[in-house]
Structures are given as C-alpha cells and as structure tokens.
C-alpha cells in the first residue's frame, strides 16, 4: 500500500466540511470521513477502518489541514459497518476520550460480531443461513475466518454514547437532525441540517454504486423493504448537498434516490425471471447474478449472497415466490397460484 500517500485526498466542501478519503483494502477503495469545525474544535464522522494505511492517511490528512488530533472533541458514527466504525476506538484513545456517538441498534450489531462474548455465534448463524440457501462447503468454511479477520480492524473498541433517531446533534456549528434509515444497516442514522439543506447520508444513498442490502441473521426478514421504506421517508427532504460514505458528495439527491428504487425494481424483476425459468437456491441465483465479479473473493461473495437473499426474501414476502425444502436446502419457485 505504498500508494497510500498518493491516493490520499482531502477536500473542503461548502460549510467548511472536510472530506477525508480513508483507504480500504476492498474493491470500494476508500470510505469518506468528514470533519466539521466549530469553536471548540472538530467533530469527526465515520473515521474509517483500522489499518496501518488508514492511520497513516489520517496523520497526513490532519497535518495537511493543520488539525491537532486533540482538537477532535466528538466522534459520530452513521452506522456500525467496520469501514466506518473501525477507527472510532483508536480516535477515542488518541483524543483522550472524545465521546463516540452511535445508535443503540448499530452498537448492538458491533457487540454481536466483535463483543467479548459474541463473534462465534454470529458466524455460526450466518454460515447456517448460507448453508440452508445452497452455499457449498468450501465456501462456507471461509465465512468464519473472514468475519474474524475484522476484529483487529475494529479494535480497540470505543466506549459509546447512544444517539437515537429524532434527536438533534450539534456538529460544525449547525444543528443536525438524526434520522433512522435501516435496510443497509439496522440502526443507521442520517444527519440532516435543514437550515443549509445538507445531509450526511452514510451508506443510505451513494452515487455511482448501489448500497449493499444485506440479510443479517436476527435483524428481521425483509431488509430490502426497510431500505426502500427509509428511502421513501428521506426522499421528502430538501437536500442540496449530500455527503455519502463512499464516492463524492453529490447534488442530485432526489434523482439518485429514484435511481436506487428503480435499480431494486429491475433486480427484483430479473430475479423473478430467473426463478420463473426453474427452481433455484439462493446461492445458484447469486452466482447467476454476480458470477465472475465475486469469484474467489469471500468479502464480495458475502455481500452478493446477502444481497441476493434480501431480494428473494422480499419477493417471498410480497407473495410472488415461495420456498420448499429438499435435502435441507431451500429452493425458491414461483407461487403456484401465480403460474399460468
Ligand atoms: Zn455500510
Ligand atoms: Zn461503507
């Protein structure tokens, strides 16, 4: 990762918001952190994944902007995914104990995956889910080690303060309303400053790429519906500049939301057509949809599998397909009352 310093980018946006592109060792390349300045110092939103490259990038970003790490007084997390949460504890230590704000539901997820008495049970639940939906054994064997590989990347873990939807939080001298936006991540919060029509959107609305919708064992059955419902809620807001977790801030907020809704409609239609052509397991459908793009990459495969299941569970909940069990594997078929 010797290119880290070359790829480091910080950019100032209206309102003095500083975007820091923090490197990630995944296809996503980087996560956006945002620094918001007020008279007390800085609030940092979503500090990134804890890797040596990210720490180095942060040191360069702070130096380049003349920011002392001790002037960061507050750490805010949109959601629990390791690429956003991972450095929160490190920053808390480095700043001498800045509070870390996160929703209770998001924090519960971190404890299920990385808490002292968790981890193994989540991996077992996820492996069991994937196995039931047809993932073959050699691929299943990769899931638990892959999940474990994140533990150092989210350590040390922060002491947190809960922030809930409907509360407001002061950041950068403005009042931001917190909005619950589940679907991509249960408990994800977006932050909306109505005075200036700006919104920190986490991974809820991303430009160029579609936010992953993942089935998470124990988080309810229809994550896609939650995602679409929360998009409908936030689409009503007037937003002139949106700050996403990945890619660059964007102005076509409503249009982008409509594109995302249309994308999932197309994906549902595509999946329904594949099922119309014959009974299938989640894994077979996942490979038909994502195929070579995910081969040999456990991280991408996990996202693709969970996304496929999210669409299947939604079609099932809408009464368009149904499941049957054969040899302990779940097969999806068209609902018999819908066949002609
Ligand atoms: Zn995320
Ligand atoms: Zn992310």
XYZ file of C-alpha atoms and ligand atoms in Angstrom:
342
model
C 0.000 0.000 0.000
C 2.842 2.366 -0.765
C 0.434 4.398 -2.880
C -1.486 5.469 0.198
C 0.016 8.927 0.386
C -0.523 9.487 -3.327
C -4.130 8.407 -3.141
C -4.816 10.483 -0.030
C -7.332 13.172 -0.810
C -8.866 15.755 1.421
C -11.325 18.226 0.040
C -13.160 21.188 1.530
C -16.863 21.497 0.815
C -19.355 24.304 1.490
C -19.802 24.947 5.186
C -16.124 24.084 5.752
C -16.825 20.344 5.817
C -13.584 18.489 5.128
C -13.879 15.179 3.280
C -11.070 12.720 4.009
C -10.826 9.660 1.787
C -9.578 6.956 4.118
C -8.157 3.908 2.279
C -9.819 0.495 2.469
C -8.362 -2.861 1.462
C -11.535 -3.724 -0.533
C -12.884 -3.011 -4.001
C -14.584 0.067 -2.532
C -11.093 1.636 -2.230
C -11.949 4.224 0.404
C -14.524 5.406 2.904
C -15.336 9.076 3.412
C -14.761 10.611 6.780
C -15.938 14.127 7.393
C -14.503 16.760 9.711
C -16.822 19.535 10.850
C -15.347 22.551 12.592
C -16.814 24.662 15.380
C -15.367 26.969 18.038
C -14.407 24.008 20.245
C -12.578 22.104 17.503
C -13.702 19.234 15.292
C -16.327 16.557 15.063
C -15.275 13.546 13.019
C -17.942 11.480 11.268
C -17.138 7.834 10.364
C -13.363 7.663 10.922
C -12.753 4.500 8.832
C -11.339 1.002 9.146
C -8.394 0.449 11.486
C -5.455 -0.468 9.271
C -1.893 0.902 9.289
C -2.619 2.530 5.918
C -5.686 4.316 7.293
C -3.795 5.577 10.345
C -1.034 6.892 8.097
C -3.581 8.544 5.820
C -5.189 10.205 8.821
C -1.887 11.515 10.125
C -1.192 13.047 6.714
C -4.713 14.439 6.400
C -4.603 16.088 9.823
C -1.141 17.535 9.150
C -2.154 18.803 5.732
C -5.098 20.644 7.257
C -3.237 21.877 10.358
C -5.505 19.921 12.697
C -4.182 18.660 16.033
C -5.692 15.284 16.890
C -6.507 16.606 20.371
C -8.821 19.210 18.816
C -11.225 16.444 17.773
C -13.821 16.625 20.528
C -16.594 14.365 19.194
C -16.788 11.187 17.109
C -20.058 10.358 15.350
C -20.907 7.140 13.510
C -23.597 6.831 10.885
C -23.528 3.053 11.267
C -21.709 0.001 12.503
C -20.002 -1.372 9.414
C -16.283 -1.854 10.066
C -15.236 0.542 7.292
C -16.980 3.331 9.256
C -16.706 2.141 12.862
C -13.250 0.558 12.891
C -11.143 3.562 13.902
C -13.622 5.015 16.415
C -11.893 3.429 19.416
C -8.452 4.439 18.140
C -9.593 8.062 17.798
C -11.202 7.936 21.208
C -7.853 6.894 22.686
C -5.827 9.394 20.677
C -8.103 12.293 21.596
C -8.038 11.469 25.287
C -11.597 10.204 25.451
C -13.779 12.019 22.911
C -17.334 10.649 23.107
C -18.357 8.224 20.349
C -21.998 8.571 19.298
C -23.788 5.657 17.651
C -27.360 4.340 17.652
C -28.203 1.585 20.102
C -29.161 -0.830 17.302
C -25.890 -0.204 15.461
C -23.926 -0.743 18.641
C -25.779 -3.998 19.332
C -24.529 -5.282 15.962
C -20.909 -4.448 16.829
C -21.286 -6.409 20.046
C -22.822 -9.390 18.255
C -19.863 -9.509 15.897
C -16.944 -8.240 17.915
C -18.074 -8.092 21.562
C -16.213 -10.146 24.125
C -18.833 -12.913 24.333
C -20.070 -12.818 20.726
C -18.427 -13.415 17.385
C -18.636 -17.143 17.141
C -22.414 -17.277 17.399
C -22.914 -14.678 14.659
C -20.518 -16.531 12.356
C -22.361 -19.776 13.100
C -25.745 -18.167 12.379
C -24.539 -16.643 9.117
C -22.866 -19.867 7.997
C -26.041 -21.807 8.799
C -28.150 -19.327 6.809
C -25.856 -19.512 3.773
C -25.706 -23.315 4.008
C -29.501 -23.571 4.000
C -29.505 -21.406 0.875
C -27.113 -23.645 -1.017
C -23.615 -22.276 -0.439
C -21.149 -25.146 -0.890
C -18.946 -26.306 1.987
C -15.541 -24.997 0.826
C -17.019 -21.502 0.516
C -18.858 -21.811 3.849
C -15.557 -22.680 5.529
C -14.256 -19.227 4.594
C -17.039 -17.290 6.332
C -15.967 -17.504 9.988
C -12.260 -16.768 9.327
C -13.327 -13.881 7.110
C -15.519 -12.404 9.867
C -12.720 -12.893 12.420
C -10.284 -11.063 10.179
C -12.151 -7.847 11.022
C -11.511 -7.972 14.769
C -8.125 -6.194 14.643
C -9.598 -3.730 12.151
C -12.248 -2.581 14.661
C -10.011 -2.655 17.748
C -9.682 -1.051 20.203
C -13.423 -0.761 20.529
C -14.848 2.517 21.776
C -16.934 3.300 24.816
C -20.063 4.654 23.226
C -22.906 7.064 23.914
C -26.243 6.264 22.313
C -27.771 8.655 19.841
C -31.282 7.936 18.631
C -33.418 8.957 15.702
C -35.270 12.211 16.293
C -32.546 13.682 18.490
C -30.505 16.580 17.214
C -26.747 16.811 17.457
C -24.539 19.872 17.097
C -21.777 19.430 14.534
C -19.732 22.148 12.859
C -21.833 24.883 14.458
C -25.077 23.529 12.987
C -27.933 21.525 14.388
C -28.372 18.154 12.643
C -31.487 16.063 12.952
C -30.870 12.317 13.257
C -32.996 10.108 11.015
C -33.377 6.334 11.260
C -32.555 4.725 7.893
C -32.472 0.935 8.244
C -32.033 -1.528 5.368
C -28.364 -1.126 4.518
C -27.585 -1.372 8.220
C -30.026 -1.745 11.072
C -29.785 1.403 13.194
C -28.087 3.544 10.547
C -28.554 7.261 11.163
C -28.513 10.021 8.570
C -27.929 13.598 9.739
C -29.916 16.451 8.224
C -29.205 20.160 8.627
C -32.421 21.733 7.303
C -31.061 25.308 7.628
C -28.471 24.683 4.930
C -30.154 21.695 3.213
C -27.196 19.430 3.749
C -27.276 15.800 4.759
C -24.733 13.243 5.888
C -26.226 10.134 4.304
C -23.870 7.358 5.455
C -24.273 4.427 3.052
C -28.002 5.017 2.557
C -27.681 6.944 -0.706
C -24.462 6.520 -2.679
C -23.615 7.989 -6.070
C -22.389 5.631 -8.846
C -22.761 2.480 -6.729
C -25.774 0.927 -5.049
C -25.693 0.463 -1.278
C -25.494 -3.173 -0.312
C -28.679 -4.591 1.193
C -27.716 -7.463 3.412
C -29.724 -10.084 5.168
C -28.311 -10.273 8.679
C -29.433 -13.209 10.849
C -31.670 -11.906 13.623
C -32.308 -8.478 12.062
C -35.778 -9.255 10.687
C -36.758 -10.818 7.417
C -37.163 -8.063 4.860
C -34.186 -5.696 4.820
C -34.954 -4.580 1.278
C -38.384 -3.351 2.320
C -36.813 -1.469 5.230
C -34.325 0.101 2.846
C -36.997 1.135 0.314
C -39.267 2.476 3.080
C -36.485 4.555 4.575
C -35.562 5.896 1.127
C -39.208 6.973 0.696
C -39.033 8.789 4.028
C -35.847 10.723 3.343
C -36.696 11.468 -0.270
C -39.197 14.062 1.055
C -36.386 16.194 2.482
C -34.921 19.149 0.630
C -31.239 18.346 0.206
C -28.901 20.467 -1.891
C -25.685 18.691 -0.970
C -25.431 15.112 0.279
C -22.295 13.694 1.900
C -22.077 9.925 1.326
C -19.895 7.240 2.938
C -18.321 6.349 -0.405
C -17.598 8.243 -3.628
C -18.036 12.030 -3.678
C -20.625 14.430 -2.271
C -23.454 14.974 -4.742
C -26.268 17.383 -5.515
C -28.820 15.195 -7.374
C -30.217 13.780 -4.155
C -33.835 13.063 -5.154
C -32.858 11.807 -8.583
C -30.326 9.434 -7.033
C -32.931 8.063 -4.623
C -35.270 7.432 -7.547
C -32.471 5.654 -9.423
C -31.835 3.415 -6.422
C -35.512 2.497 -6.123
C -35.597 1.747 -9.873
C -32.437 -0.365 -9.585
C -34.073 -2.621 -6.997
C -37.244 -2.905 -9.069
C -35.132 -4.100 -12.000
C -33.196 -6.504 -9.811
C -36.428 -7.980 -8.428
C -37.777 -8.448 -11.947
C -34.528 -10.066 -13.047
C -34.575 -12.436 -10.097
C -38.213 -13.310 -10.641
C -37.447 -14.184 -14.287
C -34.609 -16.480 -13.210
C -36.954 -18.250 -10.807
C -39.618 -18.467 -13.500
C -37.066 -20.390 -15.552
C -36.686 -23.018 -12.815
C -36.380 -23.670 -9.104
C -33.215 -22.303 -7.607
C -31.320 -21.893 -4.384
C -30.129 -18.508 -3.192
C -26.544 -19.450 -3.956
C -27.288 -20.534 -7.549
C -29.151 -17.289 -8.137
C -26.323 -15.320 -6.566
C -23.834 -16.906 -8.958
C -26.148 -16.320 -11.920
C -26.458 -12.646 -10.983
C -22.951 -11.791 -9.840
C -20.848 -14.683 -11.217
C -17.291 -13.832 -12.112
C -17.410 -10.458 -10.333
C -17.244 -12.216 -6.964
C -15.370 -15.449 -7.685
C -12.580 -16.131 -5.199
C -13.297 -13.078 -3.045
C -15.032 -14.019 0.212
C -15.773 -10.387 1.077
C -17.564 -9.686 -2.204
C -19.243 -13.099 -2.172
C -20.686 -12.441 1.277
C -22.133 -9.116 0.130
C -23.531 -10.667 -3.053
C -25.075 -13.626 -1.212
C -26.708 -11.443 1.422
C -27.974 -9.055 -1.234
C -29.439 -11.928 -3.256
C -31.184 -13.285 -0.165
C -32.548 -9.824 0.650
C -34.226 -9.689 -2.772
C -35.506 -13.259 -2.507
C -36.972 -12.678 0.952
C -38.677 -9.550 -0.358
C -40.213 -11.411 -3.322
C -41.343 -14.097 -0.907
C -42.865 -11.579 1.495
C -44.699 -9.940 -1.417
C -46.219 -13.346 -2.225
C -44.555 -13.739 -5.626
C -42.329 -16.715 -4.844
C -42.331 -19.474 -2.282
C -39.791 -21.790 -0.748
C -39.581 -25.540 -0.417
C -37.041 -27.764 1.282
C -35.139 -30.527 -0.484
C -32.244 -32.276 1.247
C -32.154 -29.495 3.851
C -31.705 -26.858 1.139
C -34.145 -24.040 0.441
C -35.388 -23.802 -3.165
C -37.385 -20.870 -4.451
C -40.124 -21.278 -7.031
C -42.904 -19.098 -8.375
C -46.007 -19.177 -6.231
C -48.187 -21.916 -7.691
C -51.229 -19.621 -7.718
C -49.238 -17.203 -9.925
C -48.250 -19.761 -12.543
C -50.348 -19.835 -15.675
Zn -22.166 0.342 5.333
Zn -19.468 1.847 3.932
